[in-house]
Amino acid sequence: MASLTYTPVENVPIAHHTVYNKFHTNETRKLQFRIRQLQKLYWGLKDEEPALLEACKLDLGKSAFETYLTEVGWVLNDILFMIKNLKRFAKDEKAEDTSLMNMAMSPKIRKDPLGAVLIIGAYNFPIQLTLGPLVGAIAAGCTAVIKPSENAVNAAKIMEKIIKNSLDQNAYQVVQGGVPETTALLDCKWDLIFYTGSANVGKIISKKAAETLTPVVLELGGKNPAIITKNADPRLAARRLLWAKLMNVGQVCVSQNYILVDKEILPAFLKQLEVAFKEFQPKGAESAEDYGKVINERQWLRLKQMLDSTSGKILIGGKTNQSTLFFEPTVVQVSSPDDSLLKDESFGPLIPILPVNSLDEAVRIANKVDPTPLGLYPFGTKAEAAKILSMTRSGGASINDGFFHASIPTLEFGGVGDSGQGAYRGKASFDAFTHRRAITTTPSWVEGLLAIRYPPYTNAKLKQFRSMNDSKPNFDRNGRPTGGLVWWVLGLGSKSAAGAGGRWVLVAAIAVLAARYKDLIVN
Ligand code: NAD
């Protein structure tokens, strides 16, 4: 097995200092700098494409097709999308729905980089989950230290090479290592920690970050349910859910952890699952060239332990080989939500099926097994899918499919509750590393208008202020709509009469009229 040269622990603070100092030069804030770095990353990846395909083959037995689809091509497209849209994303945003008075101060949101950030990657999609967030960090103008997963050794090495050869060395550093090196990284003060991995480690990261009030993005896992109602198409459900478990040998955070199937459709679904198996892997999984392996022995043993502890019945598969880390996609019919295959996230090719009597029972079980999974997969009619979504929570969901939502490059991706916090991809990648800084500019000519804000406070000033500032509800106490053009115009007339005259009255009158008129248009 290839080995990875870990960064000496004493060098970890140096990596932090380097990117911290670079951020404070303000050079990475320049749009031109960010775009150039993204361009360099693009070509760095392109040039190392063969090495990346080879690395994922060695680490996870991934086929070149899968690695291109879910890793290299994925990040390349993300980079191009970001370069194309960066100027637009980085532009100031005007405050919404403000009065003319406030508009005089040009209220706006300025997009500032958060600063020097730490990105910790996971092993299952080692490139996508490490460089994907980096695209967002560069785009936002942050500097970063990247800590690839030490479990995907070959991918970690090539990523380090790309970053060293392509990017500004003071702005982007790689730290290689496991727990001691990551712990040393967590001892440094970051402006954001972007972590992808298990919930257990997520808690360690969160606790450590809390000590220095460091914000975190946590991309965690979950026990994702697929729900197949009696009205679902069994063929489609079988093919699509099997696809979601064959990819990367089920080592996918969003793949379904278990399937709840209406008893009425169970025989048809199982039959179609067999058909799909024969179609996708005609000579069996062991001879399927595009079927990979479990990342390492520790994970293989964990999966084996889960399978050995089930009280369910193996219907398809079950073959394993410790020496090659092969694990056959294995369908198990279980009889309880407490089965070992449902209690934990398998993160592997286990396909437990729990028969249920109704959609309502399925939803009850799903909410009990994991109230906030990362993904959820309803199969059935439109109305049934809508009902399931309305009674559950999850990071995302694919209706009538396995994790398709996660493959849409411009769709925000992230968890909820125990499956994580924060999101990225598309514009969200830029936003994840950006501080939305509120800015106003008070021109000197408004001093006259602002006179009422200065002490001493008087009733007359309060009255003036209220007439200028207060919005009026367009509903009464019972929630009934109120107002009409004539009513508002009359209201405005009385306000003008109560005012003290002068320029501010005119401005306030126009502001009130504009706000009221807008209400009328909207309603
Ligand atoms: P992991 O938590 O074991 O490791 C992830 C990272 O955390 C690695 O870089 C590792 O070095 C670091 N790490 C491990 N132990 C640590 C410790 N004690 N202190 C500090 N850092 C530590 O996760 P994994 O095994 O690589 O990934 C599997 C998990 O990640 C699954 O739960 C899966 O669902 C989840 N996951 C989530 C997403 C997502 O996008 N939401 C993507 C992939 C994986």
Coordinates of C-alpha atoms and ligand atoms in Angstrom, one line a residue:
M1 CA 0.0 0.0 0.0
A2 CA 1.2 3.5 -0.9
S3 CA 2.2 5.7 2.0
L4 CA 1.6 9.3 2.6
T5 CA 4.2 11.7 4.0
Y6 CA 2.5 13.4 6.9
T7 CA 3.3 17.0 7.6
P8 CA 5.4 17.3 10.8
V9 CA 3.1 18.4 13.6
E10 CA 5.5 21.3 14.4
N11 CA 5.1 22.6 10.8
V12 CA 1.3 22.8 11.1
P13 CA 1.2 26.3 12.8
I14 CA 3.7 27.5 10.1
A15 CA 1.1 26.5 7.4
H16 CA -1.5 28.4 9.3
H17 CA 0.7 31.5 9.7
T18 CA 1.6 31.5 6.1
V19 CA -2.0 31.6 4.8
Y20 CA -3.0 33.9 7.7
N21 CA -0.3 36.4 6.8
K22 CA -1.1 36.2 3.1
F23 CA -4.8 37.0 3.8
H24 CA -3.7 40.1 5.6
T25 CA -1.8 41.4 2.5
N26 CA -5.3 41.8 1.0
E27 CA -4.0 40.5 -2.3
T28 CA -6.4 37.5 -2.3
R29 CA -9.3 39.9 -2.2
K30 CA -8.6 41.2 -5.7
L31 CA -11.0 39.6 -8.2
Q32 CA -8.2 39.2 -10.7
F33 CA -6.2 37.2 -8.2
R34 CA -9.1 34.9 -7.5
I35 CA -9.9 34.3 -11.1
R36 CA -6.3 33.6 -12.0
Q37 CA -6.0 31.1 -9.1
L38 CA -9.2 29.3 -10.2
Q39 CA -7.8 29.2 -13.8
K40 CA -4.6 27.7 -12.5
L41 CA -6.4 25.1 -10.5
Y42 CA -8.4 24.2 -13.6
W43 CA -5.3 23.6 -15.6
G44 CA -3.5 21.9 -12.7
L45 CA -6.4 19.4 -12.5
K46 CA -6.6 19.0 -16.2
D47 CA -2.9 18.2 -16.4
E48 CA -3.1 15.7 -13.6
E49 CA -6.3 14.0 -14.8
P50 CA -4.6 10.7 -15.7
A51 CA -2.9 10.7 -12.3
L52 CA -6.2 11.5 -10.5
L53 CA -8.0 8.7 -12.3
E54 CA -5.2 6.3 -11.3
A55 CA -5.2 7.5 -7.7
C56 CA -9.0 6.9 -7.2
K57 CA -8.5 3.5 -8.8
L58 CA -5.9 2.7 -6.3
D59 CA -7.7 4.2 -3.3
L60 CA -11.2 3.0 -3.9
G61 CA -11.1 0.8 -7.0
K62 CA -13.1 3.5 -8.7
S63 CA -13.6 3.2 -12.5
A64 CA -12.3 6.0 -14.6
F65 CA -15.9 6.7 -15.6
E66 CA -17.0 7.2 -12.0
T67 CA -13.9 9.2 -11.1
Y68 CA -14.4 11.5 -14.1
L69 CA -18.1 11.9 -13.4
T70 CA -18.0 12.4 -9.7
E71 CA -14.6 13.9 -9.1
V72 CA -12.5 15.4 -11.8
G73 CA -15.1 16.5 -14.3
W74 CA -17.3 17.6 -11.4
V75 CA -14.6 20.0 -9.9
L76 CA -13.6 21.2 -13.4
N77 CA -17.2 22.3 -14.1
D78 CA -17.5 23.9 -10.7
I79 CA -14.4 26.0 -11.4
L80 CA -15.7 27.1 -14.8
F81 CA -19.1 28.0 -13.3
M82 CA -17.4 30.0 -10.6
I83 CA -15.1 31.9 -13.0
K84 CA -18.0 32.7 -15.2
N85 CA -20.2 34.0 -12.4
L86 CA -17.7 35.4 -9.9
K87 CA -18.0 39.1 -10.8
R88 CA -21.8 38.9 -10.4
F89 CA -21.5 37.0 -7.1
A90 CA -19.0 39.4 -5.7
K91 CA -21.0 42.5 -6.6
D92 CA -22.5 44.6 -3.8
E93 CA -26.2 44.0 -3.1
K94 CA -28.5 46.9 -2.5
A95 CA -30.7 46.7 0.6
E96 CA -34.2 45.7 -0.3
D97 CA -37.4 47.5 0.4
T98 CA -36.0 50.5 2.1
S99 CA -37.5 54.0 2.3
L100 CA -36.2 56.9 0.2
M101 CA -34.8 58.4 3.4
N102 CA -32.7 55.3 4.0
M103 CA -31.8 55.1 0.4
A104 CA -29.9 58.3 0.8
M105 CA -27.4 56.3 2.9
S106 CA -26.9 53.8 0.1
P107 CA -27.4 50.7 2.3
K108 CA -25.8 47.7 0.8
I109 CA -24.2 44.3 1.4
R110 CA -20.5 44.1 0.5
K111 CA -19.1 40.6 0.0
D112 CA -16.0 40.2 2.1
P113 CA -13.9 37.1 2.3
L114 CA -14.1 35.4 5.7
G115 CA -10.3 35.2 6.0
A116 CA -8.0 32.2 6.4
V117 CA -9.9 29.0 6.4
L118 CA -9.4 25.3 7.1
I119 CA -10.9 22.7 4.8
I120 CA -10.9 19.1 6.0
G121 CA -11.9 16.5 3.4
A122 CA -13.3 13.0 3.6
Y123 CA -12.1 9.8 1.8
N124 CA -15.1 8.7 -0.3
F125 CA -14.9 11.4 -2.9
P126 CA -11.5 12.6 -2.0
I127 CA -11.1 15.1 -4.8
Q128 CA -14.6 16.5 -5.0
L129 CA -15.0 16.9 -1.3
T130 CA -11.7 18.6 -0.8
L131 CA -11.2 20.8 -3.9
G132 CA -15.0 21.6 -4.2
P133 CA -14.9 23.7 -1.1
L134 CA -11.5 25.1 -2.1
V135 CA -13.2 26.5 -5.2
G136 CA -15.6 28.4 -3.0
A137 CA -12.8 29.6 -0.7
I138 CA -10.6 30.9 -3.6
A139 CA -13.7 32.5 -5.2
A140 CA -14.6 34.3 -2.0
G141 CA -11.0 35.7 -1.6
C142 CA -10.1 33.5 1.3
T143 CA -6.8 31.8 1.9
A144 CA -6.8 28.2 3.0
V145 CA -5.1 25.2 4.4
I146 CA -6.4 22.0 2.9
K147 CA -6.3 18.7 4.9
P148 CA -7.2 15.8 2.6
S149 CA -8.4 12.6 4.1
E150 CA -5.4 10.4 5.0
N151 CA -7.4 7.4 4.1
A152 CA -7.4 8.2 0.3
V153 CA -3.6 8.2 0.2
N154 CA -3.1 8.4 -3.5
A155 CA -5.6 11.1 -4.1
A156 CA -4.2 13.1 -1.2
K157 CA -0.7 13.0 -2.8
I158 CA -1.9 14.2 -6.2
M159 CA -4.0 17.0 -4.8
E160 CA -0.9 18.2 -2.8
K161 CA 1.1 18.2 -6.0
I162 CA -1.5 20.1 -7.9
I163 CA -1.9 22.7 -5.2
K164 CA 1.9 23.1 -4.8
N165 CA 2.5 23.4 -8.5
S166 CA -0.4 25.5 -9.5
L167 CA -1.5 27.8 -6.8
D168 CA 0.0 30.7 -4.8
Q169 CA 2.0 28.9 -2.2
N170 CA 1.5 31.5 0.5
A171 CA -2.3 31.5 0.0
Y172 CA -3.0 27.8 -0.3
Q173 CA -1.2 25.1 1.7
V174 CA -1.7 21.4 2.2
V175 CA -1.3 19.6 5.5
Q176 CA -1.2 15.9 5.3
G177 CA -2.0 13.6 8.2
G178 CA -4.4 12.0 10.6
V179 CA -5.7 12.8 14.0
P180 CA -2.5 14.4 15.5
E181 CA -2.0 16.7 12.5
T182 CA -5.7 17.6 12.3
T183 CA -5.7 18.3 16.1
A184 CA -2.7 20.6 15.6
L185 CA -4.7 22.4 12.8
L186 CA -7.7 22.7 15.2
D187 CA -5.4 24.4 17.7
C188 CA -4.9 27.3 15.3
K189 CA -7.4 30.1 15.0
W190 CA -9.3 30.0 11.7
D191 CA -11.9 32.3 10.3
L192 CA -13.9 29.2 9.2
I193 CA -13.6 25.5 9.4
F194 CA -15.2 23.6 6.5
Y195 CA -15.4 19.9 7.5
T196 CA -16.7 16.9 5.6
G197 CA -16.9 13.6 7.4
S198 CA -18.7 11.7 10.2
A199 CA -20.9 13.2 12.9
N200 CA -18.6 12.0 15.6
V201 CA -15.6 13.9 14.3
G202 CA -17.9 16.8 13.5
K203 CA -18.6 17.1 17.2
I204 CA -14.9 17.2 18.0
I205 CA -14.4 20.0 15.3
S206 CA -17.4 21.9 16.6
K207 CA -16.3 21.8 20.2
K208 CA -12.8 22.9 19.3
A209 CA -14.1 25.7 17.0
A210 CA -16.5 26.9 19.8
E211 CA -13.5 27.7 22.0
T212 CA -12.5 30.5 19.7
L213 CA -15.9 31.3 18.3
T214 CA -14.9 30.0 14.9
P215 CA -17.7 29.4 12.5
V216 CA -18.1 25.9 11.0
V217 CA -19.6 24.3 8.0
L218 CA -20.3 20.7 8.8
E219 CA -21.1 18.3 5.9
L220 CA -22.0 15.1 7.8
G221 CA -23.7 11.8 7.1
G222 CA -27.0 10.3 8.0
K223 CA -29.3 7.3 7.9
N224 CA -31.1 8.2 4.7
P225 CA -34.4 6.5 4.0
A226 CA -35.9 5.5 0.7
I227 CA -39.7 5.0 0.8
I228 CA -41.4 3.0 -1.8
T229 CA -45.2 3.3 -1.7
K230 CA -47.6 0.7 -3.2
N231 CA -48.1 3.0 -6.2
A232 CA -44.5 3.2 -7.1
D233 CA -43.0 1.8 -10.3
P234 CA -41.1 -1.2 -8.9
R235 CA -38.7 -1.4 -11.9
L236 CA -37.7 2.2 -11.7
A237 CA -37.3 2.1 -7.9
A238 CA -35.2 -1.0 -8.1
R239 CA -32.9 0.3 -10.9
R240 CA -32.4 3.7 -9.4
L241 CA -31.8 2.6 -5.9
L242 CA -29.4 -0.1 -6.9
W243 CA -27.5 2.4 -9.0
A244 CA -27.2 4.6 -5.8
K245 CA -25.6 1.7 -3.9
L246 CA -23.3 0.4 -6.6
M247 CA -21.6 3.8 -7.1
N248 CA -18.4 4.0 -5.0
V249 CA -19.5 0.7 -3.4
G250 CA -22.2 2.6 -1.4
Q251 CA -19.5 4.8 0.2
V252 CA -21.7 7.8 -0.6
C253 CA -23.0 10.1 2.2
V254 CA -26.3 10.6 0.4
S255 CA -27.0 7.1 -0.7
Q256 CA -30.0 5.4 1.0
N257 CA -29.2 3.6 4.2
Y258 CA -32.3 1.5 4.1
I259 CA -35.5 1.0 2.1
L260 CA -39.0 1.1 3.5
V261 CA -41.2 -0.8 1.1
D262 CA -45.0 -1.2 1.1
K263 CA -45.8 -4.9 1.6
E264 CA -48.2 -4.8 -1.3
I265 CA -45.3 -4.0 -3.7
L266 CA -42.5 -5.9 -2.0
P267 CA -42.6 -9.1 -4.2
A268 CA -42.5 -7.0 -7.4
F269 CA -39.7 -4.7 -6.1
L270 CA -37.6 -7.7 -5.1
K271 CA -38.1 -9.3 -8.4
Q272 CA -37.0 -6.1 -10.2
L273 CA -34.0 -5.7 -7.9
E274 CA -32.8 -9.2 -9.1
V275 CA -33.4 -8.1 -12.8
A276 CA -31.5 -4.9 -12.2
F277 CA -28.6 -6.8 -10.6
K278 CA -28.3 -9.1 -13.6
E279 CA -28.4 -6.2 -16.0
F280 CA -25.9 -4.0 -14.1
Q281 CA -23.5 -6.8 -13.1
P282 CA -24.2 -9.7 -15.5
K283 CA -21.2 -11.7 -14.2
G284 CA -21.6 -10.7 -10.6
A285 CA -20.1 -7.9 -8.6
E286 CA -16.7 -9.6 -8.1
S287 CA -16.1 -9.6 -11.9
A288 CA -17.6 -6.2 -12.5
E289 CA -14.8 -4.0 -13.6
D290 CA -16.6 -0.8 -12.6
Y291 CA -17.4 -2.0 -9.1
G292 CA -14.8 -0.7 -6.6
K293 CA -13.7 -1.7 -3.1
V294 CA -14.1 -0.6 0.5
I295 CA -11.5 2.0 1.3
N296 CA -9.6 0.1 4.0
E297 CA -9.7 -2.9 6.4
R298 CA -11.1 -0.9 9.3
Q299 CA -14.1 0.1 7.2
W300 CA -14.5 -3.3 5.7
L301 CA -14.5 -4.9 9.2
R302 CA -17.1 -2.4 10.4
L303 CA -19.4 -3.3 7.5
K304 CA -18.8 -7.0 8.1
Q305 CA -19.7 -6.6 11.7
M306 CA -22.9 -4.8 10.7
L307 CA -23.9 -7.6 8.4
D308 CA -23.0 -10.3 10.8
S309 CA -25.1 -8.7 13.5
T310 CA -28.3 -8.5 11.5
S311 CA -31.3 -10.6 12.4
G312 CA -32.5 -10.2 8.8
K313 CA -32.4 -12.6 5.9
I314 CA -29.9 -12.1 3.1
L315 CA -31.8 -12.2 -0.2
I316 CA -29.1 -11.2 -2.7
G317 CA -25.3 -11.1 -2.3
G318 CA -23.4 -11.5 1.0
K319 CA -20.0 -12.4 -0.5
T320 CA -17.0 -10.7 1.0
N321 CA -13.2 -10.9 0.8
Q322 CA -11.1 -9.3 3.5
S323 CA -7.8 -9.5 1.5
T324 CA -9.2 -7.7 -1.5
L325 CA -11.6 -5.5 0.5
F326 CA -14.4 -6.7 -1.7
F327 CA -17.9 -6.4 -0.4
E328 CA -20.8 -7.7 -2.5
P329 CA -23.9 -5.4 -2.7
T330 CA -26.1 -7.2 -0.3
V331 CA -29.9 -7.1 0.0
V332 CA -31.2 -8.0 3.4
Q333 CA -34.8 -8.2 4.4
V334 CA -35.1 -7.1 8.0
S335 CA -38.1 -7.1 10.3
S336 CA -37.4 -4.2 12.7
P337 CA -36.1 -0.6 12.7
D338 CA -33.8 -1.7 15.5
D339 CA -31.9 -4.1 13.3
S340 CA -28.1 -3.5 13.2
L341 CA -28.4 -2.5 9.5
L342 CA -30.7 0.4 10.3
K343 CA -29.3 1.6 13.6
D344 CA -26.1 2.9 12.1
E345 CA -25.1 4.6 8.8
S346 CA -23.6 1.7 6.7
F347 CA -21.7 3.9 4.2
G348 CA -21.3 0.8 2.2
P349 CA -23.1 -1.6 -0.2
L350 CA -25.7 -2.9 2.3
I351 CA -29.3 -2.7 1.2
P352 CA -31.6 -3.5 4.1
I353 CA -35.3 -3.6 3.2
L354 CA -38.0 -3.2 5.8
P355 CA -41.5 -4.0 4.7
V356 CA -44.2 -1.6 6.0
N357 CA -48.0 -1.6 5.9
S358 CA -48.6 2.0 4.8
L359 CA -47.0 5.3 3.8
D360 CA -47.8 6.6 7.2
E361 CA -46.0 3.8 8.9
A362 CA -43.0 4.4 6.7
V363 CA -42.9 8.0 7.6
R364 CA -43.2 7.2 11.3
I365 CA -40.3 4.8 11.1
A366 CA -38.1 7.2 9.0
N367 CA -38.7 10.0 11.5
K368 CA -37.8 7.7 14.4
V369 CA -34.6 6.1 12.8
D370 CA -33.2 9.5 11.9
P371 CA -35.3 12.7 12.1
T372 CA -32.8 14.8 10.1
P373 CA -31.0 12.6 7.5
L374 CA -28.8 14.0 4.7
G375 CA -31.1 12.6 2.0
L376 CA -34.5 11.2 1.5
Y377 CA -35.9 9.2 -1.5
P378 CA -39.7 8.9 -2.0
F379 CA -40.9 6.6 -4.8
G380 CA -44.6 6.8 -5.6
T381 CA -47.2 9.2 -7.0
K382 CA -46.6 13.0 -7.0
A383 CA -49.1 13.4 -4.2
E384 CA -47.4 10.7 -2.1
A385 CA -44.0 12.2 -2.6
A386 CA -45.4 15.6 -1.6
K387 CA -47.0 14.1 1.5
I388 CA -43.7 12.4 2.5
L389 CA -41.8 15.7 2.1
S390 CA -44.4 17.5 4.1
M391 CA -44.0 15.1 7.1
T392 CA -40.2 14.7 7.1
R393 CA -37.0 16.7 7.2
S394 CA -33.7 16.0 5.4
G395 CA -30.7 17.9 3.9
G396 CA -32.1 17.3 0.4
A397 CA -34.3 14.8 -1.4
S398 CA -34.6 13.2 -4.8
I399 CA -38.2 12.2 -5.8
N400 CA -38.3 8.9 -7.7
D401 CA -34.5 8.6 -7.6
G402 CA -31.4 8.0 -5.5
F403 CA -29.5 11.1 -4.5
F404 CA -29.9 12.9 -7.9
H405 CA -30.3 16.2 -6.2
A406 CA -26.7 16.1 -5.0
S407 CA -25.4 15.9 -8.6
I408 CA -26.9 19.2 -9.7
P409 CA -23.9 21.6 -9.7
T410 CA -25.9 24.7 -9.0
L411 CA -28.2 23.3 -6.3
E412 CA -27.2 24.1 -2.8
F413 CA -26.0 21.0 -1.0
G414 CA -25.9 20.5 2.8
G415 CA -27.4 18.8 5.8
V416 CA -29.9 19.7 8.5
G417 CA -29.8 18.9 12.2
D418 CA -27.5 15.9 12.7
S419 CA -26.6 15.7 9.1
G420 CA -24.8 19.0 9.1
Q421 CA -25.0 22.8 8.9
G422 CA -24.1 25.2 6.1
A423 CA -24.2 24.4 2.4
Y424 CA -22.1 24.8 -0.7
R425 CA -22.0 24.2 -4.5
G426 CA -22.9 26.7 -7.2
K427 CA -23.4 30.2 -5.7
A428 CA -23.6 28.6 -2.2
S429 CA -19.9 27.7 -2.4
F430 CA -19.1 31.4 -2.8
D431 CA -21.5 32.4 0.0
A432 CA -20.1 29.7 2.4
F433 CA -16.8 31.6 2.5
T434 CA -18.2 35.1 2.3
H435 CA -19.1 37.5 5.0
R436 CA -22.1 39.7 4.0
R437 CA -20.9 43.0 5.4
A438 CA -23.6 45.6 5.9
I439 CA -22.5 49.1 4.8
T440 CA -24.1 52.5 4.8
T441 CA -22.6 55.9 3.7
T442 CA -24.1 58.9 5.3
P443 CA -23.6 62.0 3.1
S444 CA -23.0 65.3 4.7
W445 CA -26.0 66.8 2.9
V446 CA -28.5 64.7 5.0
E447 CA -27.5 66.3 8.3
G448 CA -30.6 68.4 8.1
L449 CA -32.8 65.4 7.7
L450 CA -31.0 63.6 10.6
A451 CA -31.6 66.5 13.0
I452 CA -34.5 64.6 14.7
R453 CA -32.2 61.8 15.8
Y454 CA -30.1 64.0 18.1
P455 CA -31.0 64.7 21.7
P456 CA -32.8 66.3 23.4
Y457 CA -35.6 63.9 22.4
T458 CA -39.0 65.6 22.2
N459 CA -42.5 64.5 21.4
A460 CA -42.4 66.6 18.3
K461 CA -39.3 64.7 17.1
L462 CA -40.9 61.4 17.9
K463 CA -44.0 62.3 16.0
Q464 CA -41.9 63.4 13.0
F465 CA -39.9 60.2 13.2
R466 CA -43.0 58.0 13.3
S467 CA -44.5 59.8 10.4
M468 CA -41.3 59.2 8.4
N469 CA -40.5 55.8 9.5
D470 CA -43.5 53.7 10.5
S471 CA -44.8 51.2 8.0
K472 CA -48.5 50.5 8.0
P473 CA -50.0 47.0 8.1
N474 CA -52.1 46.0 5.2
F475 CA -54.2 43.7 7.5
D476 CA -56.4 44.3 10.5
R477 CA -56.5 42.5 13.8
N478 CA -58.4 39.6 12.3
G479 CA -56.0 39.2 9.4
R480 CA -58.4 40.9 6.9
P481 CA -56.8 43.0 4.2
T482 CA -57.0 46.8 4.7
G483 CA -56.2 49.8 2.7
G484 CA -56.9 51.1 -0.8
L485 CA -55.5 53.8 -2.9
V486 CA -57.8 56.6 -1.7
W487 CA -57.3 55.5 2.0
W488 CA -53.6 55.7 1.7
V489 CA -53.6 59.0 -0.2
L490 CA -55.8 60.5 2.5
G491 CA -53.5 59.1 5.2
L492 CA -50.5 60.6 3.5
G493 CA -52.3 64.0 3.3
S494 CA -52.8 64.1 7.1
K495 CA -49.2 63.1 7.7
S496 CA -48.0 66.0 5.5
A497 CA -50.2 68.4 7.4
A498 CA -48.7 67.2 10.7
G499 CA -45.2 67.6 9.6
A500 CA -43.0 70.6 10.2
G501 CA -42.5 71.5 6.6
G502 CA -39.2 71.7 4.7
R503 CA -37.2 69.4 2.6
W504 CA -37.5 66.3 4.9
V505 CA -41.3 66.4 4.7
L506 CA -41.1 66.2 1.0
V507 CA -38.6 63.3 1.1
A508 CA -40.7 61.5 3.8
A509 CA -43.9 62.0 1.8
I510 CA -42.4 60.5 -1.3
A511 CA -40.9 57.7 0.7
V512 CA -44.3 56.9 2.3
L513 CA -46.1 57.1 -0.9
A514 CA -43.5 54.9 -2.6
A515 CA -43.8 52.3 0.1
R516 CA -47.6 52.4 0.2
Y517 CA -47.9 52.3 -3.6
K518 CA -45.6 49.3 -3.6
D519 CA -47.9 47.5 -1.1
L520 CA -50.8 48.1 -3.4
I521 CA -49.0 46.8 -6.4
V522 CA -47.9 43.7 -4.5
N523 CA -51.3 43.0 -3.1
Ligands
NAD1 P1 -14.0 10.8 9.1 O1 -14.8 11.6 10.0 O2 -13.4 9.5 9.6 O3 -12.8 11.6 8.6 C1 -12.9 12.8 7.9 C2 -11.8 13.7 8.2 O4 -11.7 14.0 9.6 C3 -10.4 13.2 7.8 O5 -9.7 14.2 7.1 C4 -9.8 12.8 9.1 O6 -8.4 13.0 9.1 C5 -10.4 13.8 10.0 N1 -10.4 13.2 11.4 C6 -10.7 11.9 11.7 N2 -10.7 11.8 13.1 C7 -10.4 13.0 13.6 C8 -10.3 13.4 14.9 N3 -10.4 12.7 16.0 N4 -10.0 14.7 15.1 C9 -9.8 15.6 14.0 N5 -10.0 15.1 12.7 C10 -10.2 13.9 12.5 O7 -14.9 10.6 8.0 P2 -14.7 9.7 6.8 O8 -14.6 8.3 7.3 O9 -13.6 10.2 5.9 O10 -16.1 9.9 6.0 C11 -17.2 9.1 6.4 C12 -18.3 9.9 7.0 O11 -18.4 11.2 6.3 C13 -19.7 9.3 6.8 O12 -20.5 9.6 7.9 C14 -20.3 10.1 5.6 O13 -21.7 10.1 5.6 C15 -19.7 11.5 5.9 N6 -19.6 12.2 4.6 C16 -20.4 13.3 4.5 C17 -20.4 14.0 3.3 C18 -21.2 15.2 3.0 O14 -21.0 15.9 2.0 N7 -22.2 15.5 3.8 C19 -19.5 13.6 2.2 C20 -18.7 12.4 2.5 C21 -18.8 11.8 3.6

